XYZ file of C-alpha atoms in Angstrom:
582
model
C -34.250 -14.594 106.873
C -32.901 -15.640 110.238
C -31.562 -12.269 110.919
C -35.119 -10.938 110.746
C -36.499 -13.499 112.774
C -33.798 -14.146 115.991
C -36.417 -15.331 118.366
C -38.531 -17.976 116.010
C -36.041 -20.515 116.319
C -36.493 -21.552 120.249
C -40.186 -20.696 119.896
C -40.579 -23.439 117.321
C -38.055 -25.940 118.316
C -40.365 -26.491 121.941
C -43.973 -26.221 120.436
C -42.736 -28.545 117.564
C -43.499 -31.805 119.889
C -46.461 -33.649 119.882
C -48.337 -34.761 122.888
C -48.317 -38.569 121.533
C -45.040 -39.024 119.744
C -46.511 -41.790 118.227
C -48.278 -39.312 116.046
C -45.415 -36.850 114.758
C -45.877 -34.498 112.643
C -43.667 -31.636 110.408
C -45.507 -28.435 110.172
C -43.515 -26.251 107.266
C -44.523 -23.216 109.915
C -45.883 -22.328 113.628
C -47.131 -18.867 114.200
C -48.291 -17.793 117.798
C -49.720 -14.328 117.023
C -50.417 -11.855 119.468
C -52.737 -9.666 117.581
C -56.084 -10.555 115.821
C -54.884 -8.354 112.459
C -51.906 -10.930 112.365
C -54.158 -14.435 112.195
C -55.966 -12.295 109.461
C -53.097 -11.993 107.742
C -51.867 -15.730 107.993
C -55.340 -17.122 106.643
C -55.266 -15.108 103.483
C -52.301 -15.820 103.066
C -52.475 -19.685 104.025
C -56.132 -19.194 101.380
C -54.127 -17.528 98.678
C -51.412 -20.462 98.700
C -53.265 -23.269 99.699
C -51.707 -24.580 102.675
C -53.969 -25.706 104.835
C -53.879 -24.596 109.056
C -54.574 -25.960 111.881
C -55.471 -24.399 115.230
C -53.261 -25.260 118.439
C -54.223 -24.129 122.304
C -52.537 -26.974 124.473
C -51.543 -29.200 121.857
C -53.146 -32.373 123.778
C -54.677 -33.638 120.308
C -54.405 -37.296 120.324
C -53.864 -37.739 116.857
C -51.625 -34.592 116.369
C -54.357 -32.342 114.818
C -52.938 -29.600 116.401
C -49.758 -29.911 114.369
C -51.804 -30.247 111.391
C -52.428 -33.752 111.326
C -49.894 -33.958 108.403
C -46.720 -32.944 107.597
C -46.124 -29.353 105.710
C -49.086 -28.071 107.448
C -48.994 -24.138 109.337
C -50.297 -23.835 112.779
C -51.541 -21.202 115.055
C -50.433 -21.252 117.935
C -53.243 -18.758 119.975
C -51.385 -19.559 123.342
C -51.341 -15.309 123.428
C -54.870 -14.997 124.180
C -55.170 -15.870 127.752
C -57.300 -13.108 129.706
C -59.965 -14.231 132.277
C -62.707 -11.337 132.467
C -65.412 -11.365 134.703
C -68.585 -10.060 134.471
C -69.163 -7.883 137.376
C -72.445 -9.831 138.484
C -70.913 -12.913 138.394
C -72.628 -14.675 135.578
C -70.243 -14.863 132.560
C -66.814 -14.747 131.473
C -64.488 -13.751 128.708
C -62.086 -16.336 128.087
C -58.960 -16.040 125.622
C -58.381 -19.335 123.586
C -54.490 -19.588 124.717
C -55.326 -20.341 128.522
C -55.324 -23.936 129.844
C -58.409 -25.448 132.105
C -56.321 -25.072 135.621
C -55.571 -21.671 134.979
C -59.052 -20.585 134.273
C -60.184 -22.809 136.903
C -58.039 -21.024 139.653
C -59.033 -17.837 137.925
C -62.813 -18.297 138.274
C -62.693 -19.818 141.584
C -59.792 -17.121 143.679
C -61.540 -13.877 142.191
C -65.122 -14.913 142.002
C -65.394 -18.282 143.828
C -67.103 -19.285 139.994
C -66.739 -22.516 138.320
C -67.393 -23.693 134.505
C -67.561 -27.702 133.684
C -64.724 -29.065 132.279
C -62.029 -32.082 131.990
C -59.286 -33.431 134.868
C -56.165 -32.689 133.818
C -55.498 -29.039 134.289
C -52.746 -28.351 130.862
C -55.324 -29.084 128.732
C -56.606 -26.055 126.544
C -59.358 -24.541 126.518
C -59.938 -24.009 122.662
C -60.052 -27.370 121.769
C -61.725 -28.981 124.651
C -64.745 -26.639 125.039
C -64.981 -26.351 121.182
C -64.979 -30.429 120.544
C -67.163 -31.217 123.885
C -65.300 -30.789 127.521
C -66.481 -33.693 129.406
C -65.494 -34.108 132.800
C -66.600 -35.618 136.418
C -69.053 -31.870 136.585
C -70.511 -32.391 133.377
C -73.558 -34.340 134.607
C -74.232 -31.546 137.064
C -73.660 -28.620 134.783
C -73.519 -30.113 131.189
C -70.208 -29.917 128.714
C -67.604 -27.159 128.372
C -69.394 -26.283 125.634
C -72.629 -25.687 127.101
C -71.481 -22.979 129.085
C -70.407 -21.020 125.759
C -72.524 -18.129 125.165
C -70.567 -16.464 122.367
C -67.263 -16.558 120.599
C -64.888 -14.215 118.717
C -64.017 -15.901 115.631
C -61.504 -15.088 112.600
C -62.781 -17.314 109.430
C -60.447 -18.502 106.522
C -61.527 -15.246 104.526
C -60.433 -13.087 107.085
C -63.682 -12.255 108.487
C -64.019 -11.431 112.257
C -67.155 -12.471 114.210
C -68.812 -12.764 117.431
C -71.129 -15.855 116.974
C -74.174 -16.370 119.355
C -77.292 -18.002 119.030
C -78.599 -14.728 117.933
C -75.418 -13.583 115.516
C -74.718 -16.418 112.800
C -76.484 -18.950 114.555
C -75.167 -21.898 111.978
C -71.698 -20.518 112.581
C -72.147 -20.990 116.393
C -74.152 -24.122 115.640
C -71.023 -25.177 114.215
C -68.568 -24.154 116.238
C -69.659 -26.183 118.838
C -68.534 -29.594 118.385
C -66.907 -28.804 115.451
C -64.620 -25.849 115.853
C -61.340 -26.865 115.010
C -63.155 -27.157 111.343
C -64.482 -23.638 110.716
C -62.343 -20.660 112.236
C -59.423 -19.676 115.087
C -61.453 -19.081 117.754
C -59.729 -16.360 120.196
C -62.454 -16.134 122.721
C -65.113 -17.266 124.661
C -68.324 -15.302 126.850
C -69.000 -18.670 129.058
C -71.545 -19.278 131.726
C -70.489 -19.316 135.169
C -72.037 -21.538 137.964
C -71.085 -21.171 141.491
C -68.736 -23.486 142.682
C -69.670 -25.610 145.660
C -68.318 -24.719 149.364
C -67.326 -28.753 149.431
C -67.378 -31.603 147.474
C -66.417 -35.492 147.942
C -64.127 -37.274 146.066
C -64.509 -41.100 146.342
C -62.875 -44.489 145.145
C -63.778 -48.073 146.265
C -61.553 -50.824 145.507
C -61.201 -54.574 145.501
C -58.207 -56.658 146.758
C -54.841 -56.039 146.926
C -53.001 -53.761 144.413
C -51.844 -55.315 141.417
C -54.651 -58.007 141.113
C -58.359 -57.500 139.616
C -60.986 -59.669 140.814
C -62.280 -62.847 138.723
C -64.040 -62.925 135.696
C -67.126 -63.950 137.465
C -66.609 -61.145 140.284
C -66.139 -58.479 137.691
C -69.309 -59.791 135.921
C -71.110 -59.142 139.643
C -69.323 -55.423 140.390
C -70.039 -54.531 136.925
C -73.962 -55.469 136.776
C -74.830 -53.978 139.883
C -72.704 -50.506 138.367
C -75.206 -50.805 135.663
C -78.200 -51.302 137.439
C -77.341 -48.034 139.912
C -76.581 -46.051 137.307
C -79.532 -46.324 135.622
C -81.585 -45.417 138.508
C -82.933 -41.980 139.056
C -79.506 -40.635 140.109
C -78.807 -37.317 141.034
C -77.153 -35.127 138.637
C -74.599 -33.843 141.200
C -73.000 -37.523 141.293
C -70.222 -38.598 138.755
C -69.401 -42.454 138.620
C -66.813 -43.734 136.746
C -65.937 -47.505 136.352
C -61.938 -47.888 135.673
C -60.729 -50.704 134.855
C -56.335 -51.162 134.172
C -54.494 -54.643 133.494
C -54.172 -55.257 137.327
C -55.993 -52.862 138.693
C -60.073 -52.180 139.147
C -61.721 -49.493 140.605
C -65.184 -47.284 140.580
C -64.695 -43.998 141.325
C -65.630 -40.209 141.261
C -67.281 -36.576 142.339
C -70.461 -36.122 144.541
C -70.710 -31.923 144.284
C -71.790 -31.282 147.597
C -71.469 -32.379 151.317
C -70.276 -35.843 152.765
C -73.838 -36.458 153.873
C -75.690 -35.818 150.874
C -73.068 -38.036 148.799
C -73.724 -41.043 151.250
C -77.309 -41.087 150.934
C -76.523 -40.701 146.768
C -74.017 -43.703 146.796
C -76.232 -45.805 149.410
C -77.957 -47.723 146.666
C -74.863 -48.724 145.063
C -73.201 -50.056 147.952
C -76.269 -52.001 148.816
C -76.135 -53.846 145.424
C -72.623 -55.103 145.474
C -73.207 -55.773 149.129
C -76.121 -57.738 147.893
C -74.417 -59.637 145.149
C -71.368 -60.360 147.613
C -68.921 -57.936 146.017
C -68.684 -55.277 148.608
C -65.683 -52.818 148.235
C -63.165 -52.707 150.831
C -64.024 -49.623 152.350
C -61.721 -47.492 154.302
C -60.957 -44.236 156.443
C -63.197 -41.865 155.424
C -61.725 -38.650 155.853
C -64.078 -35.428 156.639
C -63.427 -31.334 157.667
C -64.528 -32.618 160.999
C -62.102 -35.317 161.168
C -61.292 -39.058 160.949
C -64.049 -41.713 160.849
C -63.361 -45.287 160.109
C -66.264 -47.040 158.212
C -64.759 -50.583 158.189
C -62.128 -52.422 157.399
C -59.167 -50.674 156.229
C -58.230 -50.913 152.619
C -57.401 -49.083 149.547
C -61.185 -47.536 148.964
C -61.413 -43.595 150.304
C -64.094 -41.154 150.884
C -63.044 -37.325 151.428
C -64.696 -34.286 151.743
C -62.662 -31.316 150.511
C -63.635 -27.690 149.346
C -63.535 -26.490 146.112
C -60.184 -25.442 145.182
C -58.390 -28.478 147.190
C -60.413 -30.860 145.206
C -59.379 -29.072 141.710
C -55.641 -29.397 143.027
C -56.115 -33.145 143.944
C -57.750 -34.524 140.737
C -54.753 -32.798 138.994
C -52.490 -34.688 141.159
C -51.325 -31.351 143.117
C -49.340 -30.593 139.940
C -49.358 -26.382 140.110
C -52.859 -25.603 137.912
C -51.519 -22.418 136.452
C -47.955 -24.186 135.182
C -47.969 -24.191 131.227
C -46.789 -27.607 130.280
C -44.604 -26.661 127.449
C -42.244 -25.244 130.328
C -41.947 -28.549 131.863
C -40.792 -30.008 128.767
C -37.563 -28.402 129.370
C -34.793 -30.510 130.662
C -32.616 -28.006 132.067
C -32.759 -25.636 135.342
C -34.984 -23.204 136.045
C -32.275 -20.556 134.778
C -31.060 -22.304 131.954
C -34.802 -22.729 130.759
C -35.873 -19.404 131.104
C -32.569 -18.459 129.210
C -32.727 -20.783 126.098
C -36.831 -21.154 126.179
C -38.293 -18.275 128.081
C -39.707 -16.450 125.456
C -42.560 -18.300 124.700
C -45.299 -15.477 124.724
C -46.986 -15.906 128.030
C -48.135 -14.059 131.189
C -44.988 -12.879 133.141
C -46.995 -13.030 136.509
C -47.409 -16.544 135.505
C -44.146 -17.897 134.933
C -42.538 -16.158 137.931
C -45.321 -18.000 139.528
C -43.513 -21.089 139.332
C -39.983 -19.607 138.824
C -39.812 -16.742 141.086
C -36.275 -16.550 141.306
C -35.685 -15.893 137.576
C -37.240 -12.695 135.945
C -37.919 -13.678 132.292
C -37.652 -11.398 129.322
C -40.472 -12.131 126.808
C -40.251 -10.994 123.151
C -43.770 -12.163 121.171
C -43.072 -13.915 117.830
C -43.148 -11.535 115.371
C -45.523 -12.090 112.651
C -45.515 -9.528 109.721
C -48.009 -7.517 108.968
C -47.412 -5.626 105.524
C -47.595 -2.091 106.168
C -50.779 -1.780 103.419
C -52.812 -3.847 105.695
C -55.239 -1.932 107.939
C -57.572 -2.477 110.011
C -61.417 -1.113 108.694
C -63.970 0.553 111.460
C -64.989 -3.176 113.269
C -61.439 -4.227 113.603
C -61.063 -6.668 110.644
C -57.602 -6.105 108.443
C -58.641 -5.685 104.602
C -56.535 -4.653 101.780
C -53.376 -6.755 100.554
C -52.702 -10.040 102.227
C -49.952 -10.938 103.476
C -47.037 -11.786 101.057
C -45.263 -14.929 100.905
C -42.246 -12.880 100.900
C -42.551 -11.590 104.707
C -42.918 -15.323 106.015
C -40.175 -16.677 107.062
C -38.538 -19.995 104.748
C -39.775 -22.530 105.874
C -35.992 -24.145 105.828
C -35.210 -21.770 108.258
C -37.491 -23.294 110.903
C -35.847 -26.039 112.902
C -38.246 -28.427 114.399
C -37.816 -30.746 116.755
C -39.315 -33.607 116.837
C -39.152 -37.169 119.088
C -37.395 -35.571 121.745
C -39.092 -37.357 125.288
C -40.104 -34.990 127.870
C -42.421 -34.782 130.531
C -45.442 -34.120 128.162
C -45.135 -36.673 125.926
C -46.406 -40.743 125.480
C -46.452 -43.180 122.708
C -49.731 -44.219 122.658
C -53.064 -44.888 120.940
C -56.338 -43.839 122.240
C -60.106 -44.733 121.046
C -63.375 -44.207 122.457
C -67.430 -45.023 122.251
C -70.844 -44.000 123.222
C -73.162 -46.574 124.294
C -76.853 -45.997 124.780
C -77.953 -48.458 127.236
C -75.161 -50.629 128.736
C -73.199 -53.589 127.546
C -72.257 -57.121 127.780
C -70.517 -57.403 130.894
C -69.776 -61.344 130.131
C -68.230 -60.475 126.175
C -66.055 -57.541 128.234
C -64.111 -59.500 131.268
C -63.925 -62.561 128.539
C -61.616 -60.342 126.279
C -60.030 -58.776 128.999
C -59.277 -61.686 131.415
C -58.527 -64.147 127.970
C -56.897 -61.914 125.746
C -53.002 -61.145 126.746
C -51.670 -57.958 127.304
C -48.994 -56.904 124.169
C -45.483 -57.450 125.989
C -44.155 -53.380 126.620
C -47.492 -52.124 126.552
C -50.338 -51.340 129.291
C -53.582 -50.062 128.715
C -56.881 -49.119 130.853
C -60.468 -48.607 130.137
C -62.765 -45.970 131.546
C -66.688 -46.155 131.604
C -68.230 -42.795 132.753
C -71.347 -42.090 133.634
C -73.093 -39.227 130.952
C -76.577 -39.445 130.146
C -79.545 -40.564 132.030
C -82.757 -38.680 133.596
C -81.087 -36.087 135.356
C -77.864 -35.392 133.744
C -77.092 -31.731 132.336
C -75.188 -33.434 129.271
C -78.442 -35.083 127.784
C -80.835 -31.260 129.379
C -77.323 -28.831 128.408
C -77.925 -25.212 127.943
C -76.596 -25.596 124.115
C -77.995 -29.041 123.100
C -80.307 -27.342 120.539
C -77.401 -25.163 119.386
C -74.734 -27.453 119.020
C -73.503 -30.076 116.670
C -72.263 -31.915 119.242
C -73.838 -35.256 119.085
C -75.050 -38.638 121.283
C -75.811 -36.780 124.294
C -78.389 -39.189 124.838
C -75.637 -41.897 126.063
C -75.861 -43.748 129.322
C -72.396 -44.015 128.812
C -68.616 -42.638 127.003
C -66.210 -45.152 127.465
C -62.207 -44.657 126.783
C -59.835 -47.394 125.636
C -56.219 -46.464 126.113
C -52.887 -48.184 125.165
C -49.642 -47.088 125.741
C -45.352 -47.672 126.292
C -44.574 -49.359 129.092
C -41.788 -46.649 130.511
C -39.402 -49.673 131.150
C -39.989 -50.185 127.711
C -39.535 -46.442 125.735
C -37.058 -47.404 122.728
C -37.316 -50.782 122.575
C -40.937 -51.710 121.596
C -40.955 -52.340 117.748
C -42.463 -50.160 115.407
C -44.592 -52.767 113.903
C -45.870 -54.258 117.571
C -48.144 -51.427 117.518
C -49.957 -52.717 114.923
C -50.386 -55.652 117.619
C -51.488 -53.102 120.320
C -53.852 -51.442 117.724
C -55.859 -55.011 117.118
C -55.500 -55.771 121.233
C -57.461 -52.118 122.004
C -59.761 -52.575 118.855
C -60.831 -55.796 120.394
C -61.480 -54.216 123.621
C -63.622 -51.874 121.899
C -65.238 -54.310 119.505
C -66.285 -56.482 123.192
C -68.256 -53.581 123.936
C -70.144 -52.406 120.721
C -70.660 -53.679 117.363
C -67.166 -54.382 115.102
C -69.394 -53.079 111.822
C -69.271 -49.467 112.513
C -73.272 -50.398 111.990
C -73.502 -48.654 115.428
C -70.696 -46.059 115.926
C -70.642 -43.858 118.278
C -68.117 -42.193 119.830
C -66.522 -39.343 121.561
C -64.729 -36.691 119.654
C -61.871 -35.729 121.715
C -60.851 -39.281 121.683
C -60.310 -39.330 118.364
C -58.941 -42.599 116.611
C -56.797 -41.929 113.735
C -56.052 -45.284 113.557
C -58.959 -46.724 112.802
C -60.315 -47.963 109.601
C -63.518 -49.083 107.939
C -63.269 -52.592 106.885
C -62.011 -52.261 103.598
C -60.275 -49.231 103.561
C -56.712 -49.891 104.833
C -55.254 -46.465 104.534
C -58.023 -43.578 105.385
C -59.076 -43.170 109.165
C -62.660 -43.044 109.521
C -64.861 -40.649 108.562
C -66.016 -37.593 110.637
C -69.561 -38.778 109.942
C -69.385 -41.628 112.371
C -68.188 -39.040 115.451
C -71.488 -36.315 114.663
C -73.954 -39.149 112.794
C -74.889 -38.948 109.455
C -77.684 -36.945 109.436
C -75.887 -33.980 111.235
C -72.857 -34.457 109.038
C -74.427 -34.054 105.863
C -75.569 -30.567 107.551
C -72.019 -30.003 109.132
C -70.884 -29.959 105.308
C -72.983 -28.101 104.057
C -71.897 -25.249 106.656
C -68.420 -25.733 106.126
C -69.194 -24.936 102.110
C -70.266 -21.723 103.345
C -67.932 -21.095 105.448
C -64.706 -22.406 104.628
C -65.113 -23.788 100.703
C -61.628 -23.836 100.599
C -60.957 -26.701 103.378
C -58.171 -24.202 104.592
C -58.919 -25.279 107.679
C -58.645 -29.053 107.608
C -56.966 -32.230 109.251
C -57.312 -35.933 108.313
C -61.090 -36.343 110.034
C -62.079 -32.351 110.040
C -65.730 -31.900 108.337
C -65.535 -32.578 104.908
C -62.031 -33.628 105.002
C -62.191 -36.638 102.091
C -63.932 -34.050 99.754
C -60.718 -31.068 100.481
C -58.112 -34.535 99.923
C -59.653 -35.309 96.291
C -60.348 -31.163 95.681
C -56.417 -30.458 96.771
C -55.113 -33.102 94.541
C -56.813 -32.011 91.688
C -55.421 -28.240 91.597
């Protein structure tokens, strides 16, 4: 077997890692096809033997879903499919699966100065961000990633190839959209494209010195008059997030336009801390016509930049278009390209970042039996693939727990709250309750719903699954390693730092579950319902029950099989009880 496969060893032994290597997981296989007929062939064949697959584009999955979520899982890898089309007018895109947001960002923006709404960090895919939500600091001015999706290309468990619209399988698309990781391997997407803004502001105002946060009864102040502003007829354009770390506060975000217009937008807020004696310490405010100073000079910033120099600056200035399973190599440029170079990606790409080195690419070959062919609309038919042509799975080496650049040990959780919250229960918990020792954590509250905001009005909100739009706010809890601390934290301290974030959450909305709500690209595969110790919770509490009991029903029609499935995929207690019973 490993004479016929040379090139699947490296392939696997880099794409094996998990973004949180808290979560590892053992998949018995990784394909990353290049060719729809082939990802027909894998899900008959993953049907016919009952494995079940899992779809991978960036492989940021908190909980590991993109490895399968389990171990002796097979994934498909679509990193392959990674054109940017554009429409000649200007209006829509074509969009392969495999590309990450900063590369289609850069794309839109240098060849048609367009723009879709999506998340910060630029190596996130596109697949499973636009297909579970895709909330970012645009999204209140142009809705969710997924609201810009006008039609897919979809392969489904049986093989089946489809483009889905509101028009074509409209309870597939339905689906799809908030739920896709559950129904098929979506290759491509037809998106909506806005016109991206000449200049926008990014802005963050402060209080005191790094490394303190003000006092429970200052937060209490900063945080009340946040929740007053943002309830106020807002305009959409204007992103606000409240961000809050263990010695650290801050309230920051986007105004998509001009420095002008975002002044008069933010006037109201700075009036209300000013108000409740809380005032930021403002700062230099930075414009294209120069250096102003606004007051006392602190850590708080306003700047004006265009377009494309604000998309490099929330991502840090890391290089948009650099995949980030190349920087998990730990050796030169050379040696990488040598030993790991032939992932299956865009040459122009990689000699982007490593133009001295001319890399040699050979795809990962995935048989295709030579009685497979393809009918008149492209879909293989005839006999699946044989177990026989797949390579052993002892042959594949995988690596796992190796640290790199892409990976943390962490846990992550999230809610949706309607209204706004307790500001007093909150900065009790956080100022009372001690950090774990090796551990830090922050806690984000965005800004999503509310009168104006293209999230609660989005283009697909009647033609998606996706749920709670009607949220003032998505919050974030995070926890993670100290990097002073990688090695030495005990295994079982994380069940410490699981109750410390769990609190947080439970400080801001009920500890019953009576209430849940909650963002599903956060996903929490650590938590529980009280009384159930070993199963993470439900899908229903992530999509509500009413559209869950639908969201089943769809995936009976559409995958009855649960080949598609991870630990909190729709319908996924049902496919545990049906899989142990064959």
């Amino acid at each position: 077997m490993a004479g016929m496969y040379p090139e699947l060893h490296n392939i696997v032994s880099v794409d094996a890692r998990p973004f949180n290597s808290r979560m590892e997981r053992y998949p018995e296989l990784i394909f990353v096809p290049g060719e729809i007929s082939e990802i027909v062939a894998i899900l008959r064949e993953a049907k016919r033997q009952k494995k079940q697959v899992a779809a991978r584009c960036g492989g940021h999955s908190y909980a590991s879903y993109g490895l399968g979520g389990k171990d002796g899982a097979w994934v498909i890898d679509v990193q392959q499919f990674n054109k940017v089309d554009i429409d000649i007018d200007g209006k829509s895109a074509y969009i392969g699966a495999g590309n990450r947001l900063g590369r289609v960002a850069l794309q839109l923006y240098d060849r048609a100065r367009r723009a879709i709404p999506h998340g910060l960090c630029p190596r996130v895919g596109v697949a499973g961000h636009a297909l579970h939500g895709g909330f970012g600091f645009s999204s209140r001015n142009w809705g969710l990633a997924l609201d810009s999706i006008e039609a897919l290309h979809v392969i489904l468990p049986d093989g089946r190839r489809i483009w889905t619209s509101t028009e074509v399988e409209p309870e597939l698309f339905f689906s799809l959209l908030g739920a896709g990781s559950s129904f098929g391997i979506v290759t491509e997407f037809k998106m909506k494209l806005y016109r991206a803004p000449e200049v926008c502001v990014h802005y963050w105002y402060t209080w005191g010195a790094l490394g303190t946060i003000p006092s429970k009864e200052n937060l209490k102040k900063i945080h009340t008059a946040f929740q007053t502003f943002v309830h106020q007829d807002i305009p959409k354009e204007l992103a606000v997030r409240f961000r809050i770390l263990r010695n650290y506060l801050e309230v920051t975000g986007a105004y998509w336009g001009d420095h002008a217009a975002f002044e008069t937008a933010i006037a109201p807020l700075l009036k209300l801390w000013k108000d409740a004696g809380v005032a930021p310490d403002l700062a230099t405010v930075k414009t294209k016509n120069g250096v102003q100073q606004t007051g006392n000079i602190g850590d708080s910033g306003v700047i004006e930049r265009p377009w494309r120099d604000m998309l490099l600056y929330m991502a840090n200035d890391d290089h948009l278009q650099k995949d980030e399973r190349a920087s998990m190599a730990t050796s030169t440029p050379h040696e990488y390209i040598q030993n790991y170079g032939k992932f299956a990606l865009d040459e122009a790409l990689i000699a982007s970042y490593y133009p001295e080195v001319t890399p040699v690419f050979t795809p990962l070959p995935v048989p295709v039996p030579d009685d497979v062919e393809s009918d008149d609309k492209g879909a293989v038919v005839g006999a699946p693939l044989s177990s026989d042509n797949i390579p052993d799975p002892g042959f594949v080496d995988l690596v796992h727990g190796s640290k790199s650049s892409m990976t943390d040990e962490f846990l992550a959780t999230s809610s949706c709250i309607k209204d706004g919250i307790d500001s007093d229960k909150l900065f009790a918990y956080i100022k009372d309750t001690p950090t774990p020792v090796g551990y830090n954590w922050f806690l984000l509250m965005d800004t999503y719903g509310g009168k104006n905001s293209m999230i609660k009005n989005g283009n697909n909100k009647d033609h998606s699954c996706y749920s709670f739009r009607d949220n003032m706010f998505t919050f974030q809890y995070y926890i993670n390693v100290d990097k002073s601390y990688v090695g030495k934290v005990p295994r079982d301290s994380w069940d410490v730092a699981t109750k410390f974030l769990h609190g947080m959450r439970d400080a801001v909305m009920p500890n019953d579950h009576a209430d849940f709500k909650a963002y599903m690209c956060y996903i929490d595969p650590s938590d529980r319902l009280k009384g159930d110790p070993v199963n993470p919770l439900p899908a229903s509490y992530y999509y509500g029950t009413a559209q869950y009991e639908l969201l089943k029903k769809y995936k009976e029609r559409y995958d009855p099989d649960h080949v598609l499935w991870n630990p909190q995929s729709i319908g996924a207690e049902a496919a545990i009880q049906q899989h142990t019973t064959q």
